Structure formats: structure tokens, C-alpha cells
mmCIF file of C-alpha atoms in Angstrom:
data_model
loop_
_atom_site.group_PDB
_atom_site.id
_atom_site.type_symbol
_atom_site.label_atom_id
_atom_site.label_comp_id
_atom_site.label_asym_id
_atom_site.label_seq_id
_atom_site.Cartn_x
_atom_site.Cartn_y
_atom_site.Cartn_z
ATOM 1 C CA UNK A 35 0.000 0.000 0.000
ATOM 2 C CA UNK A 36 1.334 3.435 -0.926
ATOM 3 C CA UNK A 37 2.061 6.202 1.576
ATOM 4 C CA UNK A 38 -0.750 8.265 0.007
ATOM 5 C CA UNK A 39 -3.251 5.440 0.469
ATOM 6 C CA UNK A 40 -2.191 4.828 4.065
ATOM 7 C CA UNK A 41 -2.492 8.529 4.872
ATOM 8 C CA UNK A 42 -5.964 8.643 3.370
ATOM 9 C CA UNK A 43 -7.165 5.695 5.416
ATOM 10 C CA UNK A 44 -5.704 7.111 8.610
ATOM 11 C CA UNK A 45 -7.446 10.439 7.973
ATOM 12 C CA UNK A 46 -10.741 8.646 7.350
ATOM 13 C CA UNK A 47 -10.440 6.675 10.610
ATOM 14 C CA UNK A 48 -9.811 9.837 12.585
ATOM 15 C CA UNK A 49 -12.466 12.182 11.157
ATOM 16 C CA UNK A 50 -14.863 9.911 9.245
ATOM 17 C CA UNK A 51 -15.306 9.389 5.517
ATOM 18 C CA UNK A 52 -17.759 12.265 4.986
ATOM 19 C CA UNK A 53 -15.481 14.767 6.711
ATOM 20 C CA UNK A 54 -12.536 13.384 4.787
ATOM 21 C CA UNK A 55 -14.375 14.007 1.502
ATOM 22 C CA UNK A 56 -15.041 17.615 2.549
ATOM 23 C CA UNK A 57 -11.382 18.116 3.447
ATOM 24 C CA UNK A 58 -10.211 16.646 0.144
ATOM 25 C CA UNK A 59 -12.627 18.818 -1.847
ATOM 26 C CA UNK A 60 -11.523 21.938 0.025
ATOM 27 C CA UNK A 61 -7.927 21.152 -0.902
ATOM 28 C CA UNK A 62 -8.689 20.489 -4.590
ATOM 29 C CA UNK A 63 -7.967 24.044 -5.842
ATOM 30 C CA UNK A 64 -4.706 24.208 -3.889
ATOM 31 C CA UNK A 65 -3.450 20.881 -5.189
ATOM 32 C CA UNK A 66 -4.486 21.810 -8.740
ATOM 33 C CA UNK A 67 -2.521 25.078 -8.480
ATOM 34 C CA UNK A 68 0.685 23.083 -7.994
ATOM 35 C CA UNK A 69 0.097 21.474 -11.405
ATOM 36 C CA UNK A 70 -0.819 24.632 -13.301
ATOM 37 C CA UNK A 71 -0.173 24.296 -17.036
ATOM 38 C CA UNK A 72 -1.671 23.217 -20.360
ATOM 39 C CA UNK A 73 0.095 20.002 -21.340
ATOM 40 C CA UNK A 74 -2.755 17.672 -20.328
ATOM 41 C CA UNK A 75 -6.512 18.017 -19.911
ATOM 42 C CA UNK A 76 -9.072 16.285 -17.715
ATOM 43 C CA UNK A 77 -12.357 15.851 -19.613
ATOM 44 C CA UNK A 78 -14.297 15.280 -16.376
ATOM 45 C CA UNK A 79 -13.596 18.661 -14.764
ATOM 46 C CA UNK A 80 -12.439 20.507 -17.904
ATOM 47 C CA UNK A 81 -9.197 21.750 -16.333
ATOM 48 C CA UNK A 82 -5.707 21.671 -17.819
ATOM 49 C CA UNK A 83 -2.406 20.922 -16.050
ATOM 50 C CA UNK A 84 1.303 20.612 -16.718
ATOM 51 C CA UNK A 85 0.948 16.907 -15.817
ATOM 52 C CA UNK A 86 -1.299 14.443 -14.033
ATOM 53 C CA UNK A 87 -0.363 13.218 -10.563
ATOM 54 C CA UNK A 88 1.291 9.818 -10.184
ATOM 55 C CA UNK A 89 -1.055 8.088 -7.748
ATOM 56 C CA UNK A 90 -0.247 4.428 -7.061
ATOM 57 C CA UNK A 91 1.002 4.024 -10.629
ATOM 58 C CA UNK A 92 -2.026 5.774 -12.126
ATOM 59 C CA UNK A 93 -2.383 9.191 -13.751
ATOM 60 C CA UNK A 94 -4.701 11.088 -11.401
ATOM 61 C CA UNK A 95 -6.329 14.449 -12.089
ATOM 62 C CA UNK A 96 -4.915 16.930 -9.534
ATOM 63 C CA UNK A 97 -8.316 18.640 -9.197
ATOM 64 C CA UNK A 98 -11.149 16.096 -9.355
ATOM 65 C CA UNK A 99 -9.149 12.950 -8.608
ATOM 66 C CA UNK A 100 -10.252 10.809 -11.547
ATOM 67 C CA UNK A 101 -7.942 8.117 -12.930
ATOM 68 C CA UNK A 102 -7.347 6.918 -16.494
ATOM 69 C CA UNK A 103 -10.340 4.576 -16.570
ATOM 70 C CA UNK A 104 -12.672 7.328 -15.339
ATOM 71 C CA UNK A 105 -11.530 9.751 -18.058
ATOM 72 C CA UNK A 106 -11.874 7.024 -20.666
ATOM 73 C CA UNK A 107 -15.409 6.295 -19.447
ATOM 74 C CA UNK A 108 -16.357 9.987 -19.443
ATOM 75 C CA UNK A 109 -15.107 10.483 -22.995
ATOM 76 C CA UNK A 110 -17.183 7.534 -24.137
ATOM 77 C CA UNK A 111 -20.320 8.651 -22.297
ATOM 78 C CA UNK A 112 -20.154 12.231 -23.553
ATOM 79 C CA UNK A 113 -19.138 11.505 -27.134
ATOM 80 C CA UNK A 114 -20.801 8.200 -28.008
ATOM 81 C CA UNK A 115 -24.003 7.987 -25.937
ATOM 82 C CA UNK A 116 -27.102 10.029 -25.107
ATOM 83 C CA UNK A 117 -26.734 9.480 -21.357
ATOM 84 C CA UNK A 118 -26.463 13.217 -20.702
ATOM 85 C CA UNK A 119 -29.742 14.033 -22.473
ATOM 86 C CA UNK A 120 -32.231 16.041 -20.429
ATOM 87 C CA UNK A 121 -34.734 13.849 -18.605
ATOM 88 C CA UNK A 122 -32.435 10.828 -18.409
ATOM 89 C CA UNK A 123 -32.458 8.915 -15.126
ATOM 90 C CA UNK A 124 -29.106 7.403 -14.109
ATOM 91 C CA UNK A 125 -28.201 5.041 -11.292
ATOM 92 C CA UNK A 126 -24.542 5.400 -10.274
ATOM 93 C CA UNK A 127 -23.164 2.611 -8.084
ATOM 94 C CA UNK A 128 -20.231 3.374 -5.746
ATOM 95 C CA UNK A 129 -19.791 6.775 -7.401
ATOM 96 C CA UNK A 130 -16.317 8.025 -8.273
ATOM 97 C CA UNK A 131 -15.907 11.546 -6.902
ATOM 98 C CA UNK A 132 -14.910 13.270 -10.131
ATOM 99 C CA UNK A 133 -17.432 11.454 -12.342
ATOM 100 C CA UNK A 134 -20.218 12.031 -9.813
ATOM 101 C CA UNK A 135 -19.372 15.728 -9.645
ATOM 102 C CA UNK A 136 -19.492 16.016 -13.430
ATOM 103 C CA UNK A 137 -22.852 14.236 -13.641
ATOM 104 C CA UNK A 138 -24.401 16.322 -10.865
ATOM 105 C CA UNK A 139 -23.677 19.444 -12.930
ATOM 106 C CA UNK A 140 -25.557 18.208 -16.013
ATOM 107 C CA UNK A 141 -28.828 20.157 -16.448
ATOM 108 C CA UNK A 142 -31.979 18.049 -16.612
ATOM 109 C CA UNK A 143 -30.217 14.813 -15.636
ATOM 110 C CA UNK A 144 -31.576 12.841 -12.672
ATOM 111 C CA UNK A 145 -28.524 11.277 -11.065
ATOM 112 C CA UNK A 146 -28.995 8.862 -8.151
ATOM 113 C CA UNK A 147 -25.881 7.482 -6.479
ATOM 114 C CA UNK A 148 -25.904 4.367 -4.290
ATOM 115 C CA UNK A 149 -23.332 2.750 -2.029
ATOM 116 C CA UNK A 150 -23.096 0.495 1.012
ATOM 117 C CA UNK A 151 -21.663 3.410 2.987
ATOM 118 C CA UNK A 152 -24.232 6.032 4.045
ATOM 119 C CA UNK A 153 -21.616 8.767 3.707
ATOM 120 C CA UNK A 154 -20.633 8.113 0.111
ATOM 121 C CA UNK A 155 -23.866 8.332 -1.889
ATOM 122 C CA UNK A 156 -27.476 9.527 -2.045
ATOM 123 C CA UNK A 157 -28.921 6.116 -1.170
ATOM 124 C CA UNK A 158 -27.608 3.327 1.058
ATOM 125 C CA UNK A 159 -27.912 0.178 -1.033
ATOM 126 C CA UNK A 160 -26.510 -3.312 -1.513
ATOM 127 C CA UNK A 161 -26.005 -4.033 -5.197
ATOM 128 C CA UNK A 162 -27.411 -7.556 -4.744
ATOM 129 C CA UNK A 163 -30.696 -6.133 -3.387
ATOM 130 C CA UNK A 164 -31.348 -2.641 -4.718
ATOM 131 C CA UNK A 165 -34.161 -0.625 -3.063
ATOM 132 C CA UNK A 166 -35.634 0.520 -6.387
ATOM 133 C CA UNK A 167 -38.703 -0.604 -8.305
ATOM 134 C CA UNK A 168 -38.413 -2.543 -11.542
ATOM 135 C CA UNK A 169 -37.562 -0.407 -14.582
ATOM 136 C CA UNK A 170 -36.638 2.735 -12.606
ATOM 137 C CA UNK A 171 -33.653 3.960 -14.656
ATOM 138 C CA UNK A 172 -32.554 4.542 -18.236
ATOM 139 C CA UNK A 173 -28.869 4.021 -17.450
ATOM 140 C CA UNK A 174 -26.733 2.446 -14.741
ATOM 141 C CA UNK A 175 -23.021 3.009 -14.126
ATOM 142 C CA UNK A 176 -21.068 0.314 -12.303
ATOM 143 C CA UNK A 177 -17.314 0.742 -12.662
ATOM 144 C CA UNK A 178 -14.862 -1.481 -10.781
ATOM 145 C CA UNK A 179 -17.467 -2.649 -8.278
ATOM 146 C CA UNK A 180 -18.361 -6.224 -9.212
ATOM 147 C CA UNK A 181 -14.926 -7.629 -8.405
ATOM 148 C CA UNK A 182 -15.715 -6.684 -4.786
ATOM 149 C CA UNK A 183 -19.156 -8.367 -4.653
ATOM 150 C CA UNK A 184 -19.350 -12.041 -3.540
ATOM 151 C CA UNK A 185 -22.514 -12.779 -5.562
ATOM 152 C CA UNK A 186 -21.751 -10.824 -8.692
ATOM 153 C CA UNK A 187 -24.379 -12.550 -10.854
ATOM 154 C CA UNK A 188 -27.079 -11.479 -8.378
ATOM 155 C CA UNK A 189 -25.697 -7.931 -8.607
ATOM 156 C CA UNK A 190 -25.750 -8.043 -12.418
ATOM 157 C CA UNK A 191 -29.347 -9.300 -12.316
ATOM 158 C CA UNK A 192 -30.342 -6.409 -10.051
ATOM 159 C CA UNK A 193 -28.801 -3.913 -12.453
ATOM 160 C CA UNK A 194 -30.827 -5.471 -15.252
ATOM 161 C CA UNK A 195 -34.034 -5.449 -13.171
ATOM 162 C CA UNK A 196 -33.942 -1.734 -12.311
ATOM 163 C CA UNK A 197 -33.251 -0.720 -15.919
ATOM 164 C CA UNK A 198 -36.109 0.105 -18.247
ATOM 165 C CA UNK A 199 -36.456 -2.121 -21.287
ATOM 166 C CA UNK A 200 -33.906 -0.931 -23.796
ATOM 167 C CA UNK A 201 -31.900 0.664 -20.971
ATOM 168 C CA UNK A 202 -28.145 0.312 -20.651
ATOM 169 C CA UNK A 203 -25.731 -0.539 -17.863
ATOM 170 C CA UNK A 204 -22.123 0.556 -18.318
ATOM 171 C CA UNK A 205 -19.948 -1.960 -16.506
ATOM 172 C CA UNK A 206 -16.185 -2.056 -16.026
ATOM 173 C CA UNK A 207 -13.905 -4.372 -14.053
ATOM 174 C CA UNK A 208 -10.382 -5.795 -14.410
ATOM 175 C CA UNK A 209 -10.016 -8.924 -16.549
ATOM 176 C CA UNK A 210 -7.095 -11.300 -17.071
ATOM 177 C CA UNK A 211 -7.620 -12.578 -20.591
ATOM 178 C CA UNK A 212 -4.806 -15.084 -20.228
ATOM 179 C CA UNK A 213 -7.044 -16.833 -17.713
ATOM 180 C CA UNK A 214 -9.710 -18.984 -19.362
ATOM 181 C CA UNK A 215 -12.064 -19.165 -16.372
ATOM 182 C CA UNK A 216 -12.862 -16.668 -13.641
ATOM 183 C CA UNK A 217 -11.119 -17.566 -10.382
ATOM 184 C CA UNK A 218 -12.921 -17.206 -7.061
ATOM 185 C CA UNK A 219 -12.952 -19.083 -3.768
ATOM 186 C CA UNK A 220 -15.419 -18.208 -1.009
ATOM 187 C CA UNK A 221 -13.100 -19.770 1.577
ATOM 188 C CA UNK A 222 -10.626 -16.936 1.039
ATOM 189 C CA UNK A 223 -11.866 -14.239 3.386
ATOM 190 C CA UNK A 224 -9.034 -12.356 5.095
ATOM 191 C CA UNK A 225 -7.590 -9.212 3.477
ATOM 192 C CA UNK A 226 -4.123 -10.777 3.446
ATOM 193 C CA UNK A 227 -5.326 -13.941 1.704
ATOM 194 C CA UNK A 228 -7.343 -11.937 -0.825
ATOM 195 C CA UNK A 229 -4.325 -9.772 -1.573
ATOM 196 C CA UNK A 230 -2.321 -12.888 -2.405
ATOM 197 C CA UNK A 231 -5.084 -14.667 -4.320
ATOM 198 C CA UNK A 232 -6.825 -11.838 -6.155
ATOM 199 C CA UNK A 233 -4.256 -9.029 -6.185
ATOM 200 C CA UNK A 234 -6.130 -6.659 -3.867
ATOM 201 C CA UNK A 235 -7.254 -6.978 -0.254
ATOM 202 C CA UNK A 236 -10.930 -6.310 -1.004
ATOM 203 C CA UNK A 237 -11.305 -8.242 -4.272
ATOM 204 C CA UNK A 238 -13.139 -11.569 -4.232
ATOM 205 C CA UNK A 239 -12.287 -12.867 -7.719
ATOM 206 C CA UNK A 240 -10.159 -12.479 -10.824
ATOM 207 C CA UNK A 241 -12.289 -12.322 -13.952
ATOM 208 C CA UNK A 242 -11.190 -14.501 -16.824
ATOM 209 C CA UNK A 243 -12.111 -14.759 -20.493
ATOM 210 C CA UNK A 244 -15.523 -16.239 -19.576
ATOM 211 C CA UNK A 245 -16.709 -13.098 -17.771
ATOM 212 C CA UNK A 246 -19.185 -11.995 -20.447
ATOM 213 C CA UNK A 247 -21.151 -15.211 -19.859
ATOM 214 C CA UNK A 248 -22.080 -13.903 -16.404
ATOM 215 C CA UNK A 249 -23.535 -10.676 -17.780
ATOM 216 C CA UNK A 250 -25.500 -12.608 -20.400
ATOM 217 C CA UNK A 251 -26.866 -14.990 -17.758
ATOM 218 C CA UNK A 252 -28.177 -11.947 -15.865
ATOM 219 C CA UNK A 253 -30.292 -10.966 -18.879
ATOM 220 C CA UNK A 254 -28.064 -8.530 -20.774
ATOM 221 C CA UNK A 255 -27.069 -8.200 -24.396
ATOM 222 C CA UNK A 256 -23.384 -7.239 -24.187
ATOM 223 C CA UNK A 257 -21.197 -5.167 -26.484
ATOM 224 C CA UNK A 258 -17.489 -4.867 -25.669
ATOM 225 C CA UNK A 259 -16.380 -1.286 -26.332
ATOM 226 C CA UNK A 260 -12.616 -0.877 -26.752
ATOM 227 C CA UNK A 261 -12.863 2.887 -26.723
ATOM 228 C CA UNK A 262 -9.224 3.542 -25.824
ATOM 229 C CA UNK A 263 -8.101 1.848 -29.018
ATOM 230 C CA UNK A 264 -10.150 4.369 -31.018
ATOM 231 C CA UNK A 265 -8.162 7.342 -29.709
ATOM 232 C CA UNK A 266 -4.959 8.416 -31.421
ATOM 233 C CA UNK A 267 -1.760 8.757 -29.417
ATOM 234 C CA UNK A 268 -1.949 12.548 -29.268
ATOM 235 C CA UNK A 269 -5.405 12.554 -27.697
ATOM 236 C CA UNK A 270 -4.523 9.624 -25.427
ATOM 237 C CA UNK A 271 -1.601 11.610 -24.042
ATOM 238 C CA UNK A 272 -3.617 14.845 -23.831
ATOM 239 C CA UNK A 273 -6.320 13.167 -21.736
ATOM 240 C CA UNK A 274 -3.886 11.229 -19.594
ATOM 241 C CA UNK A 275 -4.800 7.789 -20.861
ATOM 242 C CA UNK A 276 -1.148 6.786 -20.734
ATOM 243 C CA UNK A 277 -0.167 5.908 -17.177
ATOM 244 C CA UNK A 278 3.005 7.403 -15.611
ATOM 245 C CA UNK A 279 4.993 4.212 -16.171
ATOM 246 C CA UNK A 280 4.175 4.404 -19.886
ATOM 247 C CA UNK A 281 1.575 1.674 -20.286
ATOM 248 C CA UNK A 282 -1.452 2.478 -22.428
ATOM 249 C CA UNK A 283 -4.836 2.311 -20.742
ATOM 250 C CA UNK A 284 -6.652 -0.727 -22.141
ATOM 251 C CA UNK A 285 -9.749 -0.780 -19.941
ATOM 252 C CA UNK A 286 -12.672 -2.213 -21.840
ATOM 253 C CA UNK A 287 -16.173 -0.859 -21.377
ATOM 254 C CA UNK A 288 -18.935 -3.459 -21.209
ATOM 255 C CA UNK A 289 -22.095 -1.942 -22.662
ATOM 256 C CA UNK A 290 -24.913 -4.070 -21.261
ATOM 257 C CA UNK A 291 -28.349 -3.511 -22.763
ATOM 258 C CA UNK A 292 -31.606 -4.800 -21.314
ATOM 259 C CA UNK A 293 -33.523 -6.201 -24.290
ATOM 260 C CA UNK A 294 -36.766 -4.563 -25.401
#
């Protein structure tokens, strides 16, 4: 765990997660000032900087805190979908601070965030049992959440249930395509064991090449959007889709449509 991550967790334990979020937001303009420049641009907050921050090997926006995958997702949503159309109703699971902030500022958009923690979202909700009626939303956003959920197929089914017919869930999670089958073991429960088995202390599986089958079994029609591959190198560098260590961002976006 990085020093930055440890410091963040210690601050949260001392003052609480809601107060921590207020402190971080109050510091945003000051941190951004240290990176003043025009070499890179964050599409989520619209600000430019001399560089993105190196945060745990990721390129983080100094102002709104989004990482490569969040900027990639935002570019796709704003350029290739009608999600931001007035009157659209969006469910946002475990909302990312910068993406949530950008969505909240969209006129005419009804944005509802949900999370297990009462201090992190509008609604306290378990993804495997959402407190919403059938067909409540036009869109759902669920980025890097399902790898944390023990019963991910139940969670996928709930996303499908609360979408209107023809609605779309945007899903993202890490996948190891060299692995034929998804690896999970419910007997692995401690953070230390999960770190060793799944690569992160709060992950409960490693998705393999069969992961799309789970989304289909939940009722979705799935399109794999390789949006990063559609951007040229100049734009990829401008939007910080090349991580500090030089690797290109290859996050896939799983566009999951509830059939009509």
C-alpha cells in the first residue's frame, strides 16, 4: 500500500469518511494550483495541467481525482451515448468523486448514487438487493465494483431489473484474458489472503475470459467497447490515458443492454 493510500485511510479513521471528503474537496484548488499548465486536460472537470499526478502508478487528475479509466469512461459517455440528455435517469453505483461531480452538474439529468456506505452516496444500497422498483432507470453506471461483490451474478441481475427495457448498464472491471475461467474461492476471506489470491485486499475474484457469460446470464445483451483503441496517441496523451509508467490504458467498457 502506498504512503498516500495509508495517509488517506488514517485520515478517514480519525475524522470519518464524509469529513474526509469535505477536506479533500476543500484542498482540490490548492493541489491543482501546484500542477498549473496546459500540457494535459481532464475531460471530467475541464481543467488543464502541466501533468497528471502519479497516484499508485495511475495518472490522477490533480483537481477532481479521476484516474485513467474514469476519463476514458467519461469520454465515451459524452461523445458516443445520449446518457447526458435532459430527462435521463441514471443510477450510479459506488460513485467516483470526479465522475459524480461532473454528472451532478448536467442540467436536466436525474442522477442517483448508491453505495453500502451512508456517507458516500445519495442512497444506502446493496447491489445484490437494490431498493428501487423494476424499470426505474434509463442508465446504470457500475465501474470497478463487481470484483468486490461475492454474488456478482445477483448484482448483475439487479442492475438489469432496475433498468427500463432498452436501458443500458455501463460496466467495467479488471479482466485477465490469459485466464480462461474466472477464479474465485469463497473460503478466502481475510484481506491478506485476498491480496495474495486476487491481487487486492478487497477483491473476491479475478475475472477470466468467460466473464461476459455472467452478464449474459443476468439478462443482458453485451457489447465490448474498446474505446481507448479508437483514440490516437496525441489525444490519449492529452487526456492522460497513458499511465506514468508508460503503459497504455486498455480498460474495456462493457455496454450491457436490457432487451426490449
